Amino acid sequence: MNFRELVDWISGRQEKEPPPPTQDLERRRYLRVDLTDGEASFQDFGAFPLTNLSFGGLRISTKGKSLPPNLKKGSLIASKVRFGSVEFTTTLLVCSVTGSTVGFSFHKLASSHSKQISDFLRPRILGVSLREISATSLKSDDPNLKLRWFQGEEGTQVFLWQTLEGDVVKEEFYFFKYMITWNNNGNKLQTGYVNESVGKSGYGRIDPMSVVFFKVPSHRALRLGKTILEISCLPPEAKDRFLSEIVREERRLYHRYVLGENDSGINFFPEWNLDKSLPVLNLSLNGIAFLLNDVNAAEELVKKGDLSGCIEISGKSIKTNIHILYRQGLIVGGSLKIAEEKNVELFALFLAPRLLGQSLEEDTTPTEEAPTTQAGTRNYVFLGIHNTHLLAQVLPNERLVRGRIAFMDKVVFFDRGTLTAWVCPCGIIFPRDWDLPLESVRQLPELDSFLKDICVQMLQTAKIPEEVRNAWMAVL
């Protein structure tokens, strides 16, 4: 496996843009959101693009195709529906046929499918709901700043601080128990989780004591926050810069690895003093940051500008050249270039699995019906960047019953005591489906050591329950 290509896949592939704000969310029984990248497939007459989706149904376009004769109002028809990273089979009831559009309602929709639709629609509906309200009940801590307040459904809020001249100073964004905050002083963006059992909840500013900030920004928080803001109608001063910072931070997660407790052996030795190392905070294929112990040391490093030296990784020394670009307090960072091309793959070998593991975050959305197992089995789903995911069915004794680790086009699958490796040429396996799509994957002759090592390092890096980690490590 080429690990440089794996890092490029992690850092270079863009998520699909959410649909633009829609002005015709239909005021019917359910709000509807326009779609541009979904489809509904029917066994007898192919696939048709989805034009909108709601909690209760969907609409397709038959433009350029012959209208199937059995698509008549009141008829029931089976369909495979796909939008975003969701795919499921259900029964649709034809409600209307108008020109080249056909409207359906869901017929006896499974609860897991209903939850998947809800998770897809909710951030988009929250974005549309955001409106500015009077902030007279709130006071800015600084008399030289004015505070503006935007509210939406389900406790969604944006607070904006501006100078009296209108320059943006900072913002706070609350949604789905997450908080994203940005401060122009140092251009600092943070994500956190709101613990509603501590301090104030509901509308109004949240007690800072109730927010637990993530050491590594939450990919899920950034992705959901981006979706909400992109589809919102907030004014440019409240939206553009803040959204740009969120997108920038999200992209960083695709290539920047924040060193954890298990990475104490990662050191940089500058050539002017090979006996003393600089403490590395994070790494990417093209960048590095150090966490210094005092301001004078940080300022001295900035003055040097260009550094040459060696990074020690897994007992191996890699020559690098560094150009200092910024300092934020005790953090000094810059660009990094591997001096010898032969070491680029070694560096990527270290980064790739850690980037994948770092991005995994538990998802509580119901999956497709999990295979029947023994009583007490717990089901886990963890989602990461792009289509990376980890599934696990674990018994109370930390024994893995069934599971899957997937990234790029590679899949490691465990079932009935057997561990197998697969490749998916199209690169898409829907995380919430427990069964492998056999029509889309091809089994490899064996699980090679490189693939196994990537999985092990992902598990060691990921913030997952110990019973999941131990269960998977036991079979690997």
GROMACS .gro file of C-alpha atoms in nm:
model
  476
    1MET     CA    1   0.000   0.000   0.000
    2ASN     CA    2   0.125   0.352  -0.082
    3PHE     CA    3   0.081   0.552   0.239
    4ARG     CA    4   0.151   0.883   0.068
    5GLU     CA    5  -0.153   0.817  -0.151
    6LEU     CA    6  -0.354   0.737   0.161
    7VAL     CA    7  -0.257   1.070   0.320
    8ASP     CA    8  -0.341   1.247  -0.007
    9TRP     CA    9  -0.681   1.077  -0.005
   10ILE     CA   10  -0.739   1.191   0.353
   11SER     CA   11  -0.637   1.551   0.292
   12GLY     CA   12  -0.730   1.612  -0.069
   13ARG     CA   13  -1.081   1.485  -0.122
   14GLN     CA   14  -1.354   1.740  -0.070
   15GLU     CA   15  -1.694   1.670   0.081
   16LYS     CA   16  -1.986   1.743  -0.144
   17GLU     CA   17  -2.126   2.090  -0.108
   18PRO     CA   18  -2.464   2.102   0.067
   19PRO     CA   19  -2.753   2.234  -0.141
   20PRO     CA   20  -2.786   2.614  -0.151
   21PRO     CA   21  -3.048   2.789   0.062
   22THR     CA   22  -3.394   2.725  -0.069
   23GLN     CA   23  -3.668   2.984  -0.068
   24ASP     CA   24  -3.950   2.744  -0.139
   25LEU     CA   25  -3.948   2.514   0.164
   26GLU     CA   26  -4.308   2.413   0.114
   27ARG     CA   27  -4.546   2.504   0.394
   28ARG     CA   28  -4.720   2.173   0.392
   29ARG     CA   29  -4.743   1.907   0.658
   30TYR     CA   30  -4.364   1.871   0.650
   31LEU     CA   31  -4.089   2.117   0.562
   32ARG     CA   32  -3.910   2.015   0.244
   33VAL     CA   33  -3.546   2.068   0.154
   34ASP     CA   34  -3.425   2.077  -0.206
   35LEU     CA   35  -3.165   1.818  -0.306
   36THR     CA   36  -2.913   1.801  -0.587
   37ASP     CA   37  -2.729   1.473  -0.523
   38GLY     CA   38  -2.989   1.211  -0.426
   39GLU     CA   39  -3.178   0.950  -0.625
   40ALA     CA   40  -3.461   0.700  -0.598
   41SER     CA   41  -3.415   0.368  -0.781
   42PHE     CA   42  -3.698   0.141  -0.893
   43GLN     CA   43  -3.638  -0.218  -0.997
   44ASP     CA   44  -3.839  -0.207  -1.319
   45PHE     CA   45  -3.752   0.137  -1.456
   46GLY     CA   46  -3.420   0.259  -1.316
   47ALA     CA   47  -3.308   0.557  -1.111
   48PHE     CA   48  -3.447   0.911  -1.097
   49PRO     CA   49  -3.294   1.218  -0.927
   50LEU     CA   50  -3.448   1.342  -0.603
   51THR     CA   51  -3.550   1.706  -0.615
   52ASN     CA   52  -3.657   1.741  -0.254
   53LEU     CA   53  -3.693   1.550   0.070
   54SER     CA   54  -3.903   1.588   0.385
   55PHE     CA   55  -3.973   1.391   0.701
   56GLY     CA   56  -4.282   1.252   0.530
   57GLY     CA   57  -4.183   1.196   0.169
   58LEU     CA   58  -3.983   1.292  -0.138
   59ARG     CA   59  -4.014   1.416  -0.494
   60ILE     CA   60  -3.840   1.290  -0.809
   61SER     CA   61  -3.790   1.435  -1.154
   62THR     CA   62  -3.866   1.224  -1.462
   63LYS     CA   63  -3.748   1.493  -1.702
   64GLY     CA   64  -3.591   1.339  -2.013
   65LYS     CA   65  -3.730   0.994  -1.934
   66SER     CA   66  -4.056   0.820  -2.009
   67LEU     CA   67  -4.299   0.824  -1.718
   68PRO     CA   68  -4.345   0.465  -1.595
   69PRO     CA   69  -4.708   0.356  -1.649
   70ASN     CA   70  -4.756   0.222  -1.295
   71LEU     CA   71  -4.660   0.553  -1.131
   72LYS     CA   72  -5.020   0.652  -1.067
   73LYS     CA   73  -5.164   0.835  -0.771
   74GLY     CA   74  -5.241   0.595  -0.487
   75SER     CA   75  -5.012   0.313  -0.603
   76LEU     CA   76  -4.744   0.159  -0.380
   77ILE     CA   77  -4.397   0.088  -0.515
   78ALA     CA   78  -4.068  -0.038  -0.367
   79SER     CA   79  -3.766   0.190  -0.404
   80LYS     CA   80  -3.404   0.222  -0.298
   81VAL     CA   81  -3.351   0.579  -0.176
   82ARG     CA   82  -3.007   0.741  -0.155
   83PHE     CA   83  -2.902   1.087  -0.034
   84GLY     CA   84  -2.583   1.205   0.136
   85SER     CA   85  -2.426   0.902   0.307
   86VAL     CA   86  -2.764   0.734   0.358
   87GLU     CA   87  -2.914   0.451   0.155
   88PHE     CA   88  -3.213   0.231   0.235
   89THR     CA   89  -3.497   0.040   0.069
   90THR     CA   90  -3.856   0.134   0.151
   91THR     CA   91  -4.209   0.147   0.010
   92LEU     CA   92  -4.337   0.471  -0.142
   93LEU     CA   93  -4.696   0.584  -0.194
   94VAL     CA   94  -4.754   0.794  -0.507
   95CYS     CA   95  -4.926   1.117  -0.397
   96SER     CA   96  -4.907   1.337  -0.706
   97VAL     CA   97  -4.797   1.328  -1.070
   98THR     CA   98  -4.749   1.672  -1.221
   99GLY     CA   99  -4.568   1.706  -1.552
  100SER     CA  100  -4.220   1.563  -1.506
  101THR     CA  101  -4.234   1.549  -1.126
  102VAL     CA  102  -4.375   1.274  -0.905
  103GLY     CA  103  -4.438   1.320  -0.533
  104PHE     CA  104  -4.433   1.032  -0.284
  105SER     CA  105  -4.499   0.980   0.083
  106PHE     CA  106  -4.318   0.715   0.285
  107HIS     CA  107  -4.534   0.409   0.355
  108LYS     CA  108  -4.467   0.235   0.688
  109LEU     CA  109  -4.116   0.378   0.711
  110ALA     CA  110  -3.886   0.187   0.948
  111SER     CA  111  -3.789   0.380   1.261
  112SER     CA  112  -3.417   0.355   1.179
  113HIS     CA  113  -3.478   0.506   0.834
  114SER     CA  114  -3.690   0.781   0.986
  115LYS     CA  115  -3.403   0.869   1.221
  116GLN     CA  116  -3.157   0.879   0.932
  117ILE     CA  117  -3.382   1.120   0.742
  118SER     CA  118  -3.419   1.331   1.054
  119ASP     CA  119  -3.042   1.350   1.106
  120PHE     CA  120  -2.996   1.460   0.746
  121LEU     CA  121  -3.272   1.722   0.748
  122ARG     CA  122  -3.240   1.871   1.095
  123PRO     CA  123  -2.920   2.076   1.044
  124ARG     CA  124  -3.054   2.211   0.716
  125ILE     CA  125  -3.385   2.311   0.873
  126LEU     CA  126  -3.203   2.470   1.167
  127GLY     CA  127  -2.998   2.677   0.923
  128VAL     CA  128  -3.310   2.807   0.751
  129SER     CA  129  -3.467   2.892   1.089
  130LEU     CA  130  -3.189   3.126   1.210
  131ARG     CA  131  -3.313   3.485   1.247
  132GLU     CA  132  -3.177   3.792   1.425
  133ILE     CA  133  -3.365   3.896   1.737
  134SER     CA  134  -3.331   4.185   1.979
  135ALA     CA  135  -3.031   4.150   2.208
  136THR     CA  136  -3.143   4.419   2.454
  137SER     CA  137  -3.179   4.156   2.728
  138LEU     CA  138  -2.808   4.073   2.692
  139LYS     CA  139  -2.521   4.301   2.777
  140SER     CA  140  -2.176   4.295   2.626
  141ASP     CA  141  -1.894   4.262   2.878
  142ASP     CA  142  -1.707   4.533   2.689
  143PRO     CA  143  -1.878   4.874   2.647
  144ASN     CA  144  -1.681   4.924   2.325
  145LEU     CA  145  -1.845   4.621   2.164
  146LYS     CA  146  -2.202   4.566   2.049
  147LEU     CA  147  -2.364   4.225   2.082
  148ARG     CA  148  -2.600   4.075   1.824
  149TRP     CA  149  -2.812   3.764   1.876
  150PHE     CA  150  -2.946   3.515   1.620
  151GLN     CA  151  -3.190   3.239   1.716
  152GLY     CA  152  -3.322   2.929   1.544
  153GLU     CA  153  -3.513   2.616   1.628
  154GLU     CA  154  -3.406   2.361   1.891
  155GLY     CA  155  -3.188   2.604   2.083
  156THR     CA  156  -2.968   2.698   1.788
  157GLN     CA  157  -2.800   3.033   1.858
  158VAL     CA  158  -2.529   3.259   1.720
  159PHE     CA  159  -2.380   3.546   1.922
  160LEU     CA  160  -2.180   3.808   1.736
  161TRP     CA  161  -1.960   4.076   1.894
  162GLN     CA  162  -1.862   4.375   1.680
  163THR     CA  163  -1.677   4.698   1.737
  164LEU     CA  164  -1.881   5.016   1.716
  165GLU     CA  165  -1.740   5.052   1.364
  166GLY     CA  166  -1.879   4.710   1.267
  167ASP     CA  167  -1.562   4.496   1.270
  168VAL     CA  168  -1.619   4.139   1.388
  169VAL     CA  169  -1.436   4.054   1.712
  170LYS     CA  170  -1.573   3.713   1.811
  171GLU     CA  171  -1.863   3.469   1.766
  172GLU     CA  172  -2.026   3.186   1.957
  173PHE     CA  173  -2.241   2.921   1.787
  174TYR     CA  174  -2.460   2.671   1.976
  175PHE     CA  175  -2.637   2.373   1.818
  176PHE     CA  176  -2.707   2.005   1.902
  177LYS     CA  177  -2.524   2.041   2.238
  178TYR     CA  178  -2.212   2.155   2.051
  179MET     CA  179  -2.044   2.492   2.074
  180ILE     CA  180  -1.808   2.649   1.819
  181THR     CA  181  -1.637   2.971   1.918
  182TRP     CA  182  -1.404   3.198   1.722
  183ASN     CA  183  -1.202   3.497   1.841
  184ASN     CA  184  -1.032   3.743   1.610
  185ASN     CA  185  -0.758   3.787   1.871
  186GLY     CA  186  -0.518   3.518   1.757
  187ASN     CA  187  -0.768   3.386   1.502
  188LYS     CA  188  -0.858   3.104   1.743
  189LEU     CA  189  -1.141   2.858   1.672
  190GLN     CA  190  -1.251   2.595   1.926
  191THR     CA  191  -1.520   2.328   1.942
  192GLY     CA  192  -1.677   2.203   2.262
  193TYR     CA  193  -1.958   1.999   2.410
  194VAL     CA  194  -2.223   2.163   2.628
  195ASN     CA  195  -2.291   1.968   2.947
  196GLU     CA  196  -2.650   2.065   3.021
  197SER     CA  197  -2.630   1.924   3.373
  198VAL     CA  198  -2.399   2.212   3.463
  199GLY     CA  199  -2.501   2.576   3.444
  200LYS     CA  200  -2.768   2.730   3.224
  201SER     CA  201  -2.928   2.563   2.924
  202GLY     CA  202  -3.187   2.673   2.668
  203TYR     CA  203  -3.179   3.013   2.499
  204GLY     CA  204  -2.938   3.283   2.610
  205ARG     CA  205  -2.563   3.266   2.661
  206ILE     CA  206  -2.437   2.940   2.806
  207ASP     CA  207  -2.245   2.924   3.133
  208PRO     CA  208  -1.878   2.883   3.026
  209MET     CA  209  -1.835   2.628   3.305
  210SER     CA  210  -2.075   2.396   3.122
  211VAL     CA  211  -1.862   2.376   2.804
  212VAL     CA  212  -1.598   2.105   2.769
  213PHE     CA  213  -1.362   2.194   2.484
  214PHE     CA  214  -1.214   1.922   2.263
  215LYS     CA  215  -0.836   1.894   2.244
  216VAL     CA  216  -0.878   1.786   1.883
  217PRO     CA  217  -1.171   1.969   1.716
  218SER     CA  218  -1.476   1.751   1.666
  219HIS     CA  219  -1.514   1.662   1.298
  220ARG     CA  220  -1.888   1.605   1.350
  221ALA     CA  221  -1.933   1.946   1.515
  222LEU     CA  222  -1.748   2.122   1.233
  223ARG     CA  223  -1.938   1.931   0.963
  224LEU     CA  224  -2.281   1.997   1.116
  225GLY     CA  225  -2.197   2.359   1.197
  226LYS     CA  226  -2.080   2.415   0.840
  227THR     CA  227  -2.405   2.270   0.702
  228ILE     CA  228  -2.620   2.490   0.928
  229LEU     CA  229  -2.432   2.809   0.842
  230GLU     CA  230  -2.408   2.740   0.469
  231ILE     CA  231  -2.783   2.704   0.429
  232SER     CA  232  -2.866   2.992   0.666
  233CYS     CA  233  -2.957   3.345   0.563
  234LEU     CA  234  -2.737   3.515   0.822
  235PRO     CA  235  -2.589   3.852   0.718
  236PRO     CA  236  -2.236   3.839   0.570
  237GLU     CA  237  -2.073   3.982   0.883
  238ALA     CA  238  -2.217   3.697   1.092
  239LYS     CA  239  -2.164   3.421   0.837
  240ASP     CA  240  -1.878   3.463   0.592
  241ARG     CA  241  -1.566   3.489   0.812
  242PHE     CA  242  -1.699   3.243   1.071
  243LEU     CA  243  -1.792   2.988   0.804
  244SER     CA  244  -1.454   3.032   0.637
  245GLU     CA  245  -1.277   2.955   0.966
  246ILE     CA  246  -1.492   2.644   1.023
  247VAL     CA  247  -1.420   2.515   0.670
  248ARG     CA  248  -1.050   2.586   0.720
  249GLU     CA  249  -1.043   2.399   1.052
  250GLU     CA  250  -1.235   2.107   0.900
  251ARG     CA  251  -0.980   2.078   0.620
  252ARG     CA  252  -0.699   2.080   0.875
  253LEU     CA  253  -0.847   1.768   1.030
  254TYR     CA  254  -0.783   1.592   0.698
  255HIS     CA  255  -0.407   1.628   0.731
  256ARG     CA  256  -0.309   1.754   1.081
  257TYR     CA  257  -0.244   1.503   1.357
  258VAL     CA  258  -0.240   1.626   1.717
  259LEU     CA  259   0.001   1.414   1.916
  260GLY     CA  260  -0.152   1.216   2.202
  261GLU     CA  261  -0.033   1.046   2.518
  262ASN     CA  262   0.100   0.747   2.322
  263ASP     CA  263   0.321   0.965   2.100
  264SER     CA  264   0.584   1.068   2.355
  265GLY     CA  265   0.857   0.930   2.131
  266ILE     CA  266   0.804   1.196   1.861
  267ASN     CA  267   1.078   1.461   1.886
  268PHE     CA  268   1.245   1.723   1.667
  269PHE     CA  269   1.617   1.782   1.716
  270PRO     CA  270   1.742   2.112   1.562
  271GLU     CA  271   2.082   2.087   1.398
  272TRP     CA  272   2.226   2.362   1.620
  273ASN     CA  273   2.162   2.148   1.930
  274LEU     CA  274   2.115   1.777   1.861
  275ASP     CA  275   2.122   1.701   2.234
  276LYS     CA  276   1.800   1.890   2.307
  277SER     CA  277   1.466   1.833   2.135
  278LEU     CA  278   1.176   2.070   2.070
  279PRO     CA  279   0.837   1.938   2.192
  280VAL     CA  280   0.615   1.861   1.891
  281LEU     CA  281   0.244   1.951   1.928
  282ASN     CA  282   0.107   1.845   1.589
  283LEU     CA  283   0.224   1.718   1.252
  284SER     CA  284   0.109   1.707   0.893
  285LEU     CA  285   0.276   1.599   0.572
  286ASN     CA  286   0.366   1.964   0.507
  287GLY     CA  287   0.360   2.128   0.850
  288ILE     CA  288   0.463   2.112   1.214
  289ALA     CA  289   0.391   2.298   1.539
  290PHE     CA  290   0.585   2.311   1.865
  291LEU     CA  291   0.461   2.383   2.216
  292LEU     CA  292   0.734   2.578   2.396
  293ASN     CA  293   0.768   2.617   2.773
  294ASP     CA  294   0.813   2.995   2.786
  295VAL     CA  295   0.759   3.308   2.578
  296ASN     CA  296   1.131   3.382   2.534
  297ALA     CA  297   1.191   3.039   2.381
  298ALA     CA  298   0.897   3.090   2.146
  299GLU     CA  299   1.020   3.433   2.036
  300GLU     CA  300   1.372   3.300   1.984
  301LEU     CA  301   1.241   3.025   1.757
  302VAL     CA  302   1.046   3.279   1.550
  303LYS     CA  303   1.359   3.491   1.507
  304LYS     CA  304   1.549   3.196   1.362
  305GLY     CA  305   1.292   3.172   1.079
  306ASP     CA  306   1.434   2.863   0.910
  307LEU     CA  307   1.524   2.541   1.089
  308SER     CA  308   1.696   2.224   0.984
  309GLY     CA  309   1.708   1.908   1.188
  310CYS     CA  310   1.566   1.562   1.239
  311ILE     CA  311   1.232   1.424   1.351
  312GLU     CA  312   1.251   1.096   1.536
  313ILE     CA  313   0.956   0.867   1.463
  314SER     CA  314   0.938   0.506   1.574
  315GLY     CA  315   1.310   0.501   1.640
  316LYS     CA  316   1.398   0.633   1.293
  317SER     CA  317   1.545   0.974   1.218
  318ILE     CA  318   1.402   1.180   0.930
  319LYS     CA  319   1.585   1.490   0.807
  320THR     CA  320   1.354   1.790   0.764
  321ASN     CA  321   1.361   2.159   0.680
  322ILE     CA  322   1.116   2.390   0.859
  323HIS     CA  323   1.014   2.748   0.782
  324ILE     CA  324   0.850   2.924   1.079
  325LEU     CA  325   0.526   3.098   0.977
  326TYR     CA  326   0.339   3.191   1.295
  327ARG     CA  327   0.334   3.213   1.673
  328GLN     CA  328   0.027   3.200   1.897
  329GLY     CA  329   0.134   3.235   2.258
  330LEU     CA  330   0.364   2.942   2.331
  331ILE     CA  331   0.275   2.762   2.007
  332VAL     CA  332   0.512   2.810   1.713
  333GLY     CA  333   0.441   2.652   1.377
  334GLY     CA  334   0.546   2.647   1.017
  335SER     CA  335   0.585   2.454   0.694
  336LEU     CA  336   0.775   2.127   0.685
  337LYS     CA  337   0.963   1.961   0.401
  338ILE     CA  338   1.114   1.614   0.417
  339ALA     CA  339   1.474   1.649   0.300
  340GLU     CA  340   1.498   1.306   0.135
  341GLU     CA  341   1.223   1.170  -0.089
  342LYS     CA  342   1.281   0.815   0.037
  343ASN     CA  343   1.155   0.919   0.381
  344VAL     CA  344   0.825   1.069   0.262
  345GLU     CA  345   0.660   0.727   0.259
  346LEU     CA  346   0.791   0.652   0.609
  347PHE     CA  347   0.646   0.980   0.735
  348ALA     CA  348   0.313   0.910   0.563
  349LEU     CA  349   0.312   0.561   0.717
  350PHE     CA  350   0.311   0.725   1.059
  351LEU     CA  351   0.050   0.992   0.978
  352ALA     CA  352  -0.215   0.809   0.775
  353PRO     CA  353  -0.362   0.568   1.032
  354ARG     CA  354  -0.347   0.830   1.307
  355LEU     CA  355  -0.539   1.083   1.100
  356LEU     CA  356  -0.806   0.821   1.037
  357GLY     CA  357  -0.827   0.714   1.401
  358GLN     CA  358  -0.826   1.072   1.528
  359SER     CA  359  -1.133   1.153   1.319
  360LEU     CA  360  -1.355   0.871   1.450
  361GLU     CA  361  -1.650   0.985   1.661
  362GLU     CA  362  -1.939   0.776   1.791
  363ASP     CA  363  -2.266   0.809   1.603
  364THR     CA  364  -2.587   0.715   1.783
  365THR     CA  365  -2.811   0.708   1.475
  366PRO     CA  366  -2.987   0.370   1.453
  367THR     CA  367  -2.826   0.142   1.198
  368GLU     CA  368  -2.986  -0.106   0.969
  369GLU     CA  369  -3.113  -0.396   1.177
  370ALA     CA  370  -2.806  -0.558   1.328
  371PRO     CA  371  -2.762  -0.935   1.300
  372THR     CA  372  -2.915  -1.129   1.588
  373THR     CA  373  -2.657  -1.205   1.857
  374GLN     CA  374  -2.639  -1.313   2.218
  375ALA     CA  375  -2.814  -1.120   2.493
  376GLY     CA  376  -2.616  -0.824   2.624
  377THR     CA  377  -2.442  -0.747   2.296
  378ARG     CA  378  -2.372  -0.377   2.245
  379ASN     CA  379  -2.364  -0.222   1.898
  380TYR     CA  380  -2.125   0.064   1.818
  381VAL     CA  381  -2.088   0.287   1.512
  382PHE     CA  382  -1.803   0.538   1.475
  383LEU     CA  383  -1.778   0.772   1.176
  384GLY     CA  384  -1.470   0.958   1.052
  385ILE     CA  385  -1.351   1.170   0.762
  386HIS     CA  386  -1.485   1.086   0.419
  387ASN     CA  387  -1.632   0.735   0.441
  388THR     CA  388  -1.406   0.606   0.719
  389HIS     CA  389  -1.601   0.409   0.979
  390LEU     CA  390  -1.575   0.144   1.247
  391LEU     CA  391  -1.854  -0.095   1.348
  392ALA     CA  392  -1.849  -0.330   1.645
  393GLN     CA  393  -2.085  -0.574   1.814
  394VAL     CA  394  -1.930  -0.647   2.152
  395LEU     CA  395  -2.025  -0.892   2.426
  396PRO     CA  396  -1.986  -0.791   2.794
  397ASN     CA  397  -1.665  -0.996   2.815
  398GLU     CA  398  -1.508  -0.768   2.549
  399ARG     CA  399  -1.543  -1.029   2.278
  400LEU     CA  400  -1.605  -0.907   1.924
  401VAL     CA  401  -1.899  -1.080   1.759
  402ARG     CA  402  -1.909  -0.886   1.435
  403GLY     CA  403  -1.746  -0.569   1.307
  404ARG     CA  404  -1.596  -0.368   1.023
  405ILE     CA  405  -1.319  -0.114   0.976
  406ALA     CA  406  -1.334   0.076   0.646
  407PHE     CA  407  -1.127   0.356   0.491
  408MET     CA  408  -1.039   0.464   0.138
  409ASP     CA  409  -1.131   0.155  -0.069
  410LYS     CA  410  -1.019  -0.097   0.196
  411VAL     CA  411  -1.244  -0.298   0.431
  412VAL     CA  412  -1.154  -0.531   0.718
  413PHE     CA  413  -1.452  -0.746   0.816
  414PHE     CA  414  -1.496  -0.977   1.116
  415ASP     CA  415  -1.781  -1.226   1.138
  416ARG     CA  416  -1.827  -1.572   1.290
  417GLY     CA  417  -1.472  -1.579   1.419
  418THR     CA  418  -1.317  -1.505   1.079
  419LEU     CA  419  -1.125  -1.192   0.978
  420THR     CA  420  -1.126  -1.106   0.606
  421ALA     CA  421  -1.008  -0.820   0.385
  422TRP     CA  422  -1.202  -0.665   0.099
  423VAL     CA  423  -1.163  -0.392  -0.158
  424CYS     CA  424  -1.445  -0.166  -0.276
  425PRO     CA  425  -1.353  -0.013  -0.616
  426CYS     CA  426  -1.624   0.253  -0.594
  427GLY     CA  427  -1.501   0.353  -0.247
  428ILE     CA  428  -1.850   0.379  -0.099
  429ILE     CA  429  -1.985   0.150   0.171
  430PHE     CA  430  -2.269   0.292   0.376
  431PRO     CA  431  -2.156   0.290   0.740
  432ARG     CA  432  -2.495   0.208   0.889
  433ASP     CA  433  -2.538  -0.115   0.690
  434TRP     CA  434  -2.398  -0.408   0.886
  435ASP     CA  435  -2.383  -0.640   0.585
  436LEU     CA  436  -2.122  -0.593   0.313
  437PRO     CA  437  -2.265  -0.499  -0.029
  438LEU     CA  438  -2.133  -0.810  -0.203
  439GLU     CA  439  -2.219  -0.670  -0.546
  440SER     CA  440  -1.978  -0.378  -0.486
  441VAL     CA  441  -1.684  -0.542  -0.307
  442ARG     CA  442  -1.420  -0.801  -0.390
  443GLN     CA  443  -1.251  -1.022  -0.133
  444LEU     CA  444  -0.871  -1.008  -0.112
  445PRO     CA  445  -0.670  -1.331  -0.086
  446GLU     CA  446  -0.552  -1.240   0.264
  447LEU     CA  447  -0.534  -0.964   0.523
  448ASP     CA  448  -0.179  -0.837   0.473
  449SER     CA  449   0.035  -0.699   0.755
  450PHE     CA  450   0.020  -0.340   0.629
  451LEU     CA  451  -0.359  -0.331   0.635
  452LYS     CA  452  -0.365  -0.496   0.977
  453ASP     CA  453  -0.110  -0.246   1.114
  454ILE     CA  454  -0.318   0.048   0.991
  455CYS     CA  455  -0.621  -0.088   1.174
  456VAL     CA  456  -0.420  -0.139   1.494
  457GLN     CA  457  -0.282   0.216   1.485
  458MET     CA  458  -0.628   0.358   1.412
  459LEU     CA  459  -0.763   0.177   1.718
  460GLN     CA  460  -0.475   0.297   1.936
  461THR     CA  461  -0.534   0.659   1.832
  462ALA     CA  462  -0.915   0.672   1.831
  463LYS     CA  463  -1.117   0.803   2.126
  464ILE     CA  464  -1.339   0.497   2.162
  465PRO     CA  465  -1.458   0.286   2.458
  466GLU     CA  466  -1.193   0.048   2.587
  467GLU     CA  467  -1.421  -0.253   2.536
  468VAL     CA  468  -1.440  -0.173   2.163
  469ARG     CA  469  -1.065  -0.122   2.136
  470ASN     CA  470  -0.984  -0.438   2.330
  471ALA     CA  471  -1.236  -0.648   2.137
  472TRP     CA  472  -1.093  -0.542   1.801
  473MET     CA  473  -0.731  -0.570   1.913
  474ALA     CA  474  -0.794  -0.926   2.025
  475VAL     CA  475  -0.896  -1.037   1.675
  476LEU     CA  476  -0.626  -0.839   1.495
   0.00000   0.00000   0.00000
